Tab-separated table of C-alpha atoms and ligand atoms in Angstrom:
chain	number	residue	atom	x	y	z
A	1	UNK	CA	-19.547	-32.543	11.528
A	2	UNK	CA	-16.927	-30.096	10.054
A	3	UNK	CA	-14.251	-28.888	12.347
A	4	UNK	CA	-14.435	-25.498	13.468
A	5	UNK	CA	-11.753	-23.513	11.530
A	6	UNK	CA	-8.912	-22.737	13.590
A	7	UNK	CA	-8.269	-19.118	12.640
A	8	UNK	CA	-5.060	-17.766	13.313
A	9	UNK	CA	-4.686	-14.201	12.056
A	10	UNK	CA	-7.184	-11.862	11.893
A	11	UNK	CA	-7.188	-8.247	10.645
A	12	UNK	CA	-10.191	-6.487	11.585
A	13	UNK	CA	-11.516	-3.173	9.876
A	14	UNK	CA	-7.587	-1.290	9.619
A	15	UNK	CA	-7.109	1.573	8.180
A	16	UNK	CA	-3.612	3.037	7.909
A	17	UNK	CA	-2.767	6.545	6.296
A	18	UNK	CA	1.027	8.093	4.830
A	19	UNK	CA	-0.042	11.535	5.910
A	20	UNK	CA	-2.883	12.383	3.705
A	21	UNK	CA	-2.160	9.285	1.810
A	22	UNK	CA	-4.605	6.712	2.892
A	23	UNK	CA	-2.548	3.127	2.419
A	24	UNK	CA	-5.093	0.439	3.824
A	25	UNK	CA	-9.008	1.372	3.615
A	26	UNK	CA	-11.019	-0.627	5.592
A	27	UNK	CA	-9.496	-4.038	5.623
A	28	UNK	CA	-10.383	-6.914	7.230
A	29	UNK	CA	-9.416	-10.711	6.378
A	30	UNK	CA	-8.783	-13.955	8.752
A	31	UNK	CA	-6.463	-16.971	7.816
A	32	UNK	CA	-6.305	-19.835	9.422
A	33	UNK	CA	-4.056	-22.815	10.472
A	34	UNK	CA	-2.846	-24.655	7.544
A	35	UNK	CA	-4.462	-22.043	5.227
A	36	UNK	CA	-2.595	-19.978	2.444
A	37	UNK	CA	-4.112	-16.568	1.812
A	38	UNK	CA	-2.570	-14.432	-1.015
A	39	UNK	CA	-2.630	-10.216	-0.612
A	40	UNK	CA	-2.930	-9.641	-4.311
A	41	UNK	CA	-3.197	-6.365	-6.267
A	42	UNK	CA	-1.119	-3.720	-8.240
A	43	UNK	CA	1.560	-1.398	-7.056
A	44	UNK	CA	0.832	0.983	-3.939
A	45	UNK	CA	-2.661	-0.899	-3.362
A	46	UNK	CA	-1.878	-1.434	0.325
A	47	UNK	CA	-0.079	-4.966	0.301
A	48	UNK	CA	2.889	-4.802	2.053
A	49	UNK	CA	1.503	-2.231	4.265
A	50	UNK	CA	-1.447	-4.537	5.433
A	51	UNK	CA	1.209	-7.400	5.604
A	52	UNK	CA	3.813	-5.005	8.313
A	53	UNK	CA	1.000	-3.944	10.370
A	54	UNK	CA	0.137	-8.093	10.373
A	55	UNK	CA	3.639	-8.435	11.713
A	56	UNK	CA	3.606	-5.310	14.180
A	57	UNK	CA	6.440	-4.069	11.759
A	58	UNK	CA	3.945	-1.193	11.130
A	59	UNK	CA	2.338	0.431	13.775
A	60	UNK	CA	-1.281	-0.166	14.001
A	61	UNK	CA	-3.779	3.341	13.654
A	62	UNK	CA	-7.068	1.880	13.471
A	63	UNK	CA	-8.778	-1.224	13.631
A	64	UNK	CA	-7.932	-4.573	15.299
A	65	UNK	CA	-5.178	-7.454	14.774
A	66	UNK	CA	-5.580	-10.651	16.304
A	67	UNK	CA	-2.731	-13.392	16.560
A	68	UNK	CA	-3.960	-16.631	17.850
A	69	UNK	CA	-7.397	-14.889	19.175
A	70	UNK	CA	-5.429	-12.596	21.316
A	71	UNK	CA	-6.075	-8.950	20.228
A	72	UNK	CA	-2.172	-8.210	19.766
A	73	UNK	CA	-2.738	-4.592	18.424
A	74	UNK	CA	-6.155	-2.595	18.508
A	75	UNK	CA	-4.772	1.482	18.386
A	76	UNK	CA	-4.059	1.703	22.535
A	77	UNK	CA	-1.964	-1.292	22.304
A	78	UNK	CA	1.105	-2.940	19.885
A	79	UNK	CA	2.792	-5.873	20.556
A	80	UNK	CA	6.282	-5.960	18.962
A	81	UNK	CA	7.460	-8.135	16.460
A	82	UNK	CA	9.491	-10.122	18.249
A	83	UNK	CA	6.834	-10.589	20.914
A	84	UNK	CA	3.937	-12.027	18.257
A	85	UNK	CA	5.711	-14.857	17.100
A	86	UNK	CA	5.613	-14.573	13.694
A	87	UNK	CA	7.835	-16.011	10.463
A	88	UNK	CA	8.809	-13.043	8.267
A	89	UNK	CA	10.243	-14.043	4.715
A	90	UNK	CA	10.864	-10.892	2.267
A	91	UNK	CA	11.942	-10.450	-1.156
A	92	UNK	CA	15.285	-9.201	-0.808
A	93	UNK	CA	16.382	-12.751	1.519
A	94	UNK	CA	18.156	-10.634	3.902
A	95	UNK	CA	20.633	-13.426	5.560
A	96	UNK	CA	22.886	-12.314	8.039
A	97	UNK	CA	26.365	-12.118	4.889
A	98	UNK	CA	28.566	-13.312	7.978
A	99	UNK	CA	27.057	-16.434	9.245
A	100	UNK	CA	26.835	-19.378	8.114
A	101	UNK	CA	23.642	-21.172	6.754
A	102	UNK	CA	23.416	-22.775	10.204
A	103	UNK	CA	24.136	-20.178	11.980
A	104	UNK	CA	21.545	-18.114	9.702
A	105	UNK	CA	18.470	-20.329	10.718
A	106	UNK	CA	19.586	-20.434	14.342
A	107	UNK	CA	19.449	-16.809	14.758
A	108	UNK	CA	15.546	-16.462	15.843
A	109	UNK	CA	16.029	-19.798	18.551
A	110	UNK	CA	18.388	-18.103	21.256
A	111	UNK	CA	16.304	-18.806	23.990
A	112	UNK	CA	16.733	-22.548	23.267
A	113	UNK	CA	19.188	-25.163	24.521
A	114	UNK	CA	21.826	-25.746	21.920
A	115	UNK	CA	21.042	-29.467	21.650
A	116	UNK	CA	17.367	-28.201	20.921
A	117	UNK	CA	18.676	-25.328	18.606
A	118	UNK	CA	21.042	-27.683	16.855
A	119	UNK	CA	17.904	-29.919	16.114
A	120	UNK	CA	15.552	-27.098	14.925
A	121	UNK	CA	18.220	-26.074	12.706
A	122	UNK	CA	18.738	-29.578	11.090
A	123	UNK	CA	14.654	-30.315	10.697
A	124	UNK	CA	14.315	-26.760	9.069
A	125	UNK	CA	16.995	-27.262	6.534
A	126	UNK	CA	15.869	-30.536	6.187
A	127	UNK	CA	12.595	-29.253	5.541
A	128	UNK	CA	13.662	-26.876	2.624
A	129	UNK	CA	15.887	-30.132	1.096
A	130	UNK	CA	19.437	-27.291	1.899
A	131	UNK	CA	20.453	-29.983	4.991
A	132	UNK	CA	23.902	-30.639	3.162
A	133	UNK	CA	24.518	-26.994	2.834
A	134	UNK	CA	24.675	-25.631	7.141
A	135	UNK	CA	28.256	-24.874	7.048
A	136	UNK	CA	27.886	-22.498	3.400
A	137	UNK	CA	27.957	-18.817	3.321
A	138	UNK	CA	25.179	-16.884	1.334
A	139	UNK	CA	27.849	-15.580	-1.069
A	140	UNK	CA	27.998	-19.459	-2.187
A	141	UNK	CA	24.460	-19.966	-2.920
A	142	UNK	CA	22.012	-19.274	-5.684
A	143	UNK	CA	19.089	-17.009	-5.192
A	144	UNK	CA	16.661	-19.242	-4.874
A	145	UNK	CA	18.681	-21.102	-1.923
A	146	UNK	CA	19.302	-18.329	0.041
A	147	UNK	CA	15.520	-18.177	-0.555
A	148	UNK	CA	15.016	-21.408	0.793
A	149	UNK	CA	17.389	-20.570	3.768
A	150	UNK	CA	15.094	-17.796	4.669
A	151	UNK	CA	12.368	-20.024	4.378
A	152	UNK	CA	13.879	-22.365	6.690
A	153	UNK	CA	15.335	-19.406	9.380
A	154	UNK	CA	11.528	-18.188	9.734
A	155	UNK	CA	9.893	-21.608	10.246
A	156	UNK	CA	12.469	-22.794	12.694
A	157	UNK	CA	11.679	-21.307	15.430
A	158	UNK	CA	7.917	-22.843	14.291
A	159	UNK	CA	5.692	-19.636	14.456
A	160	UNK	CA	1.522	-20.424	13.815
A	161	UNK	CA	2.054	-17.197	11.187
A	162	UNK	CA	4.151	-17.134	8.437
A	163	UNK	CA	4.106	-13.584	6.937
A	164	UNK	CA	5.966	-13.246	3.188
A	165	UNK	CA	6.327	-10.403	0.809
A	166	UNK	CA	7.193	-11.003	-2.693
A	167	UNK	CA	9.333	-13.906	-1.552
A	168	UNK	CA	9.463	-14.901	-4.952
A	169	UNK	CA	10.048	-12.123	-7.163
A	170	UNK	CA	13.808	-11.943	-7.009
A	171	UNK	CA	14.093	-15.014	-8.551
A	172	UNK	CA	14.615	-15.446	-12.429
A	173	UNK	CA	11.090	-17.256	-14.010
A	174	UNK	CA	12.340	-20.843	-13.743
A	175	UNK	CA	13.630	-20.636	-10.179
A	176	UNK	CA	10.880	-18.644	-9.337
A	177	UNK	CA	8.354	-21.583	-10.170
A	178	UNK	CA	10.514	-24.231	-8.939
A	179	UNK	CA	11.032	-22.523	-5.486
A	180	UNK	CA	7.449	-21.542	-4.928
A	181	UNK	CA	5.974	-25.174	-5.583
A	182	UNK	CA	8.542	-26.052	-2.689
A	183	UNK	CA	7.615	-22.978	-0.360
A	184	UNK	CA	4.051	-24.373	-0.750
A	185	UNK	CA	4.411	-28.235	-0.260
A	186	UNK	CA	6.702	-27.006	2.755
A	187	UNK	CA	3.986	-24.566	4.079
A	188	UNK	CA	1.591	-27.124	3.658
A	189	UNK	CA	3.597	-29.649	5.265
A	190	UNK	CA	4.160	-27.423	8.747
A	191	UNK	CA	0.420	-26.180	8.360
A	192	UNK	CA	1.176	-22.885	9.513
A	193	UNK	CA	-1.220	-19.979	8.519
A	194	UNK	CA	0.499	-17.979	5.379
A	195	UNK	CA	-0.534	-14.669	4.108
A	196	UNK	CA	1.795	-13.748	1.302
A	197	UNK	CA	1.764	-10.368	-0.876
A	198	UNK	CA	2.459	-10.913	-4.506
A	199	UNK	CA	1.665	-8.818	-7.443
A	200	UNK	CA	1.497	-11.539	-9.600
A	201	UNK	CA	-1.906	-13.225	-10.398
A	202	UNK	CA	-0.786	-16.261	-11.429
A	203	UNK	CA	1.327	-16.873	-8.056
A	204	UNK	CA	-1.366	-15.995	-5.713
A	205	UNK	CA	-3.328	-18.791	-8.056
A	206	UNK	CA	-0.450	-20.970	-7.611
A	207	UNK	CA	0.121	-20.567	-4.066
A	208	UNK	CA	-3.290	-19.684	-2.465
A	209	UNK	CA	-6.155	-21.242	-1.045
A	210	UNK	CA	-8.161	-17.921	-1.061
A	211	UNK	CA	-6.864	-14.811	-2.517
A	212	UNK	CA	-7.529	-11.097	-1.235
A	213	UNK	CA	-7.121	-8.700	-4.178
A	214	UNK	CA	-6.734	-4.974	-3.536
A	215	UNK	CA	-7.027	-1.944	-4.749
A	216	UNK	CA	-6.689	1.683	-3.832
A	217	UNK	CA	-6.252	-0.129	0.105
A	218	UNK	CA	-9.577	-1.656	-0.031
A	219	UNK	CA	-10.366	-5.158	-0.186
A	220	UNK	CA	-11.919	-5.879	-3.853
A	221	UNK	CA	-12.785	-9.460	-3.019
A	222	UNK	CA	-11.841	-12.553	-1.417
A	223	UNK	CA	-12.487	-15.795	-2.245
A	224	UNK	CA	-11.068	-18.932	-3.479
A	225	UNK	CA	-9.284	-18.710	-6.936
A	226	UNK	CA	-11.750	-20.453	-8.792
A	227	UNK	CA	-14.380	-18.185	-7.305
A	228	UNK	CA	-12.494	-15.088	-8.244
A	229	UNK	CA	-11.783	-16.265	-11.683
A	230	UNK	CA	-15.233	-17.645	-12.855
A	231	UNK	CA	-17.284	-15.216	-10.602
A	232	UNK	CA	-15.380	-11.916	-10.611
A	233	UNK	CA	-17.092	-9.485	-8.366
A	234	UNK	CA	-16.045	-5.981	-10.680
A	235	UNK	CA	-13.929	-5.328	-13.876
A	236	UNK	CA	-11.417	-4.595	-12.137
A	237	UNK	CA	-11.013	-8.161	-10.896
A	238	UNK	CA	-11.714	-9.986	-13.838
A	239	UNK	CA	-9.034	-8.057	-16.087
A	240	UNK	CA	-6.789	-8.472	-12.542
A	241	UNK	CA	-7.017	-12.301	-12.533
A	242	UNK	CA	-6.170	-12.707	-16.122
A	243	UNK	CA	-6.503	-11.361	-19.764
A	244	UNK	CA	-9.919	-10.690	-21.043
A	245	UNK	CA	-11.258	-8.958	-24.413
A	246	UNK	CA	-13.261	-5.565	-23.415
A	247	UNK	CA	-16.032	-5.063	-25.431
A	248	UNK	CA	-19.011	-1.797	-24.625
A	249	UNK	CA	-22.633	-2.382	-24.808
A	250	UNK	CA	-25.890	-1.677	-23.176
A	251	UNK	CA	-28.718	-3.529	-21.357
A	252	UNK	CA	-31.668	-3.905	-23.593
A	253	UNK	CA	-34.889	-5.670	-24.015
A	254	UNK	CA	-33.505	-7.546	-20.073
A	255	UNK	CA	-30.229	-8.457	-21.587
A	256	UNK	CA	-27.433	-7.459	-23.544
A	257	UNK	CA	-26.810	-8.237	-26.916
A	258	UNK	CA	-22.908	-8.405	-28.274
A	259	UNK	CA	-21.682	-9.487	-31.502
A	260	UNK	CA	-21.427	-12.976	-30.095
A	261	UNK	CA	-24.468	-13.151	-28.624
A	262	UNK	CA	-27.219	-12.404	-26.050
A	263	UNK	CA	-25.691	-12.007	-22.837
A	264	UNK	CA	-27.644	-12.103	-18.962
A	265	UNK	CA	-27.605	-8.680	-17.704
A	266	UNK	CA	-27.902	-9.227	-14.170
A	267	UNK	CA	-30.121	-7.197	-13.123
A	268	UNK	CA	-28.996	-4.304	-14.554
A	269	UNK	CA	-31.086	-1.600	-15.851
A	270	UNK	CA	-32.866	-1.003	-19.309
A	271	UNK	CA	-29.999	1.193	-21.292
A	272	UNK	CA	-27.626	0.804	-18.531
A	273	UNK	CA	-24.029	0.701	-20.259
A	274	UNK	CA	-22.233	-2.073	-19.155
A	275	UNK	CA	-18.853	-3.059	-20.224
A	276	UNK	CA	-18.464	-6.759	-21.073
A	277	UNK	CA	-15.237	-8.669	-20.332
A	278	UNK	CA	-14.951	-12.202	-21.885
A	279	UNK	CA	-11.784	-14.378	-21.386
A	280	UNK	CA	-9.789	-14.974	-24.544
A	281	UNK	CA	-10.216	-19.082	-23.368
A	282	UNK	CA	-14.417	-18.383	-23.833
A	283	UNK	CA	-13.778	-18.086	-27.514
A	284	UNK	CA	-14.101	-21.323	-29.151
A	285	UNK	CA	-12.748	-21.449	-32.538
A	286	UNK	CA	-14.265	-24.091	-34.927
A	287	UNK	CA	-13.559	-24.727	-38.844
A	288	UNK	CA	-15.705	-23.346	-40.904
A	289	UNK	CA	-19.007	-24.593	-41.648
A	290	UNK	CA	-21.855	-23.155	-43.039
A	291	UNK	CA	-23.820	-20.153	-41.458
A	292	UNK	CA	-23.156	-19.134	-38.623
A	293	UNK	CA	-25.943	-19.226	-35.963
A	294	UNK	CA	-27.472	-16.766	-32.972
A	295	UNK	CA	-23.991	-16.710	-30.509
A	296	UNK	CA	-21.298	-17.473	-33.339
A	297	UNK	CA	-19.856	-15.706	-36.006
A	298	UNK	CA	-17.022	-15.825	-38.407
A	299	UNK	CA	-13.610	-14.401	-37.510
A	300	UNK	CA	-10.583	-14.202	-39.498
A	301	UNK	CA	-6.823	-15.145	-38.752
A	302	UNK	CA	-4.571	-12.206	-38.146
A	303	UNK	CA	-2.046	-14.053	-36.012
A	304	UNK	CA	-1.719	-17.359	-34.211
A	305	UNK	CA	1.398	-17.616	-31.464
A	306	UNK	CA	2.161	-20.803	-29.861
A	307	UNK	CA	2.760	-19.989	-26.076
A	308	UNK	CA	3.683	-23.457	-24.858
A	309	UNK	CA	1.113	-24.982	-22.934
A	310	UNK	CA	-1.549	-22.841	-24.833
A	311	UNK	CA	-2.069	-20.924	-28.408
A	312	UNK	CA	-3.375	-17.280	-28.854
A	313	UNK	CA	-5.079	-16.599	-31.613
A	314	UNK	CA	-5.665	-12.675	-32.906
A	315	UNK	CA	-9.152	-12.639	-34.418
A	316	UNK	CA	-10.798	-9.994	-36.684
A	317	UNK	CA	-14.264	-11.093	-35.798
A	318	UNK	CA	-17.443	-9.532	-37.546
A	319	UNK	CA	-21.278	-10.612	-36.909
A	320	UNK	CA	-22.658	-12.256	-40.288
A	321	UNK	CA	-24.418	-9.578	-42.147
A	322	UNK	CA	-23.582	-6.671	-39.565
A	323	UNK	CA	-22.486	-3.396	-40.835
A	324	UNK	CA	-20.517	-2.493	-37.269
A	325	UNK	CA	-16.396	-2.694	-37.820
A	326	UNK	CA	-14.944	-5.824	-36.898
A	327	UNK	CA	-13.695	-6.312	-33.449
A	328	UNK	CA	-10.065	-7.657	-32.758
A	329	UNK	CA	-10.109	-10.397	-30.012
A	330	UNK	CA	-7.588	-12.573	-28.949
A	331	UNK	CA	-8.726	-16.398	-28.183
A	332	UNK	CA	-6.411	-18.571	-26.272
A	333	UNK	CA	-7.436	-22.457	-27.435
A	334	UNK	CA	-5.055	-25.276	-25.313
A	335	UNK	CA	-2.432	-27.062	-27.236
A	336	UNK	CA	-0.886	-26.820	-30.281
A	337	UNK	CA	-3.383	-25.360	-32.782
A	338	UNK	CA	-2.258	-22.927	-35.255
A	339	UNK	CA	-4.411	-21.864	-38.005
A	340	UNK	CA	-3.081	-20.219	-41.136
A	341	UNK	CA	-3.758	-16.219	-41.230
A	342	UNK	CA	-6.236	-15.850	-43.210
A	343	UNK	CA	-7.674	-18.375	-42.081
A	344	UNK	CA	-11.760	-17.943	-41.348
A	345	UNK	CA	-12.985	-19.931	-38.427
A	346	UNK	CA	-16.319	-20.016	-36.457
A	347	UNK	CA	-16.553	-18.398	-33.014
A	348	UNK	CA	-18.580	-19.805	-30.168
A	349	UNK	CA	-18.792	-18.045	-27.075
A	350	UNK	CA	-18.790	-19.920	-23.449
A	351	UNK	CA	-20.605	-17.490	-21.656
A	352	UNK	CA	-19.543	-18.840	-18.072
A	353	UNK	CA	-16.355	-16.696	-19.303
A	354	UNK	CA	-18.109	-13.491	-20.200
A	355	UNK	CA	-19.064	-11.263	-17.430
A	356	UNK	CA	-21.069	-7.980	-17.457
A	357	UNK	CA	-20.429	-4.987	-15.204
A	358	UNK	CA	-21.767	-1.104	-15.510
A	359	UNK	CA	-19.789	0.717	-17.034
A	360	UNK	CA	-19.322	3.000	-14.183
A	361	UNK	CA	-16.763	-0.265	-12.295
A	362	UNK	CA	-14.425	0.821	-15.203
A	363	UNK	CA	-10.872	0.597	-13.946
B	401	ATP	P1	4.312	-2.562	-3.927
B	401	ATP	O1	3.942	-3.888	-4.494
B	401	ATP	O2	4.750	-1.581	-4.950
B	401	ATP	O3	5.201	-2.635	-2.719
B	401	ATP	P2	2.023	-2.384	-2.185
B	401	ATP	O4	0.702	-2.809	-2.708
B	401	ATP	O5	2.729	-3.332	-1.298
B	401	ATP	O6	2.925	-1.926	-3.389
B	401	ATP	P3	2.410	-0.426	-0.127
B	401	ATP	O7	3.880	-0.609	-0.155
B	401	ATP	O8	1.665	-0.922	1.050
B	401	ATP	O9	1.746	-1.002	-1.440
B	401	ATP	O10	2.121	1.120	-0.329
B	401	ATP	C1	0.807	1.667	-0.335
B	401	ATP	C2	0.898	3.144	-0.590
B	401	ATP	O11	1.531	3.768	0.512
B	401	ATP	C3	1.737	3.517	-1.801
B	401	ATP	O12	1.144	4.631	-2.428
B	401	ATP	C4	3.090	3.857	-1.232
B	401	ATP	O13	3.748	4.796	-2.050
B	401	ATP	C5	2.708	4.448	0.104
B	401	ATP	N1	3.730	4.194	1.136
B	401	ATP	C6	4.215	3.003	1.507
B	401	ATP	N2	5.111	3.110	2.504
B	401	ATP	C7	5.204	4.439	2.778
B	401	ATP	C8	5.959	5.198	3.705
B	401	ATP	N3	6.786	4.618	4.582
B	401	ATP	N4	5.791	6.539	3.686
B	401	ATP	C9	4.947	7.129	2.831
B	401	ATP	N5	4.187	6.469	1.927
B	401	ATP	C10	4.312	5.142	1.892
């Protein structure tokens, strides 16, 4: 039998409103022990807002949080921060300039003996691999290790919660991935509950077990990473989660047809517009070879980049015989292939990569 899921945050139906402004819409999420749980959306969707009100930074106007399964804040009540617990990391660091790294870490464990402090202090560093730097300033460290040494000052004093906004995005590219793979093996490794706020699709994919995106202070949809990337519940998350090409069409005869083929219309209705969103990884570039069949067509080179790990190809695609203009779509094919421009190759579509929403669910 599975073990009952231990959940350690909850945020239950909160709204929250900047005068007429209305910041969080309705939102309501659980993480629990050991579990990573990214707040992910655009600017001004409600992030760091639902994130304070988490931490009692914020005070609560309606709805419920629970810490631990104790209602800590429900509108007639509001714990303080300092009485719920939890580790706060944000992006700006925000060590103490005149302490010391040790001194740093040891600032949240004052009710503690100093031979228990002293040993808190060591394990966290330890924990965050900065052990040989307690007696250093912040003015002597990089970015990312006055990261890691606010890492280490919130999960000393071992909080169930770990709270972090943007902890990352101060960092310059290569720190920033280097740093976040050891926030997570770290976060893993003290299996607190984590919700962290990041912008940045690829980082809540990176860092989370389920990921919350948001928009306009509502809760889009939450759900693993894989679930949000191959089974995107609007537009809006599909083209949030990562590139697609946007193509227009409209249900007919139960499905609807694009230049690459017949697609499943889900239900919609018979000359519903729908806009179709296929990921540029869907498009499956072959040499040429005779006709094309029902769900390929021929597309020519315009440009092929190699971005590292992957290549994007820009396609002028047109449908064998079809009198419509071509489309331009970009096709991202792993490794190190590079056709000429020019070039004509065959297009297949995946269509476990091309999703169909009304058109109305337009961003
Ligand atoms: P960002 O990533 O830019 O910080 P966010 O998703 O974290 O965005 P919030 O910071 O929660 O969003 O802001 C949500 C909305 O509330 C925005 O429109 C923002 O301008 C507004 N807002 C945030 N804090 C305040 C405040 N103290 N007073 C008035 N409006 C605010």
């Amino acid at each position: 039998m599975n073990q009952p899921i231990k959940e350690v945050l909850a945020l239950k139906d909160v709204h929250h409103w900047y005068g007429d402004l209305q910041a969080v819409d309705g939102l309501s999420l659980s993480v629990a022990a050991g579990e990573v749980v990214c707040l992910l959306g655009p600017s001004g969707c409600g992030k760091t807002t639902a994130l304070r009100i988490a931490a009692g930074l914020e005070r609560l106007q309606q709805g419920e949080v629970r810490l631990n399964g104790k209602v800590v804040a429900d509108g007639t009540r509001d714990l303080p921060p300092e009485d719920r617990n939890v580790g706060l990391v944000f992006q700006d660091y925000a060590l103490f300039p005149h302490l010391d790294v040790a001194a740093n870490v040891a600032f949240g464990l004052s009710r503690m003996s100093a031979s228990e402090r002293k040993e808190r202090v060591e394990s966290a560093l330890a924990l965050v691999g900065m052990a040989g730097q307690a007696s250093a300033y912040p003015h002597q460290l990089s970015g990312g290790q006055q990261q890691r040494v606010a890492l280490a000052r919130a999960l000393a004093p071992r909080p169930p919660i770990m709270l972090l906004d943007e902890p990352f995005s101060g960092l310059d590219t290569r720190l920033r991935g280097q740093v976040r793979d050891e926030a997570l093996h770290v976060l893993k490794e003290v299996g607190a509950a984590t919700l962290l706020v990041t912008h940045d699709p690829e980082e809540a994919m990176f860092m989370a077990d389920r990921i919350a995106v948001m928009n306009g202070g509502r809760l889009m949809q939450l759900g693993t990473p894989a679930e949000l990337y191959f089974h995107p519940a609007s537009a809006f998350v599909a083209s949030f989660l990562g590139d697609t090409n946007r193509l227009e069409g409209e249900v007919s005869g139960g499905s609807v047809p694009t230049p690459l083929g017949e697609l499943e219309a889900g239900g919609l209705e018979e000359g519903a517009p729908v806009e179709i969103l296929i990921r540029p990884e869907a498009l499956q570039l072959m040499a040429e070879q005779g006709e094309a069949d029902e769900g390929s067509g021929f597309a020519e080179v315009q440009a092929a980049r190699l971005l590292g790990r992957s290549s994007l190809i820009h396609l002028s695609f047109a449908k064998a015989g079809a009198q419509e203009p071509p489309l331009h779509l970009h096709a991202r094919v792993p490794g190190r292939f590079l056709p000429q421009e020019g070039e004509r190759l065959k297009v297949q579509l995946d269509r476990s990569q091309a999703f169909v929403f009304p058109a109305s669910t337009a961003r």
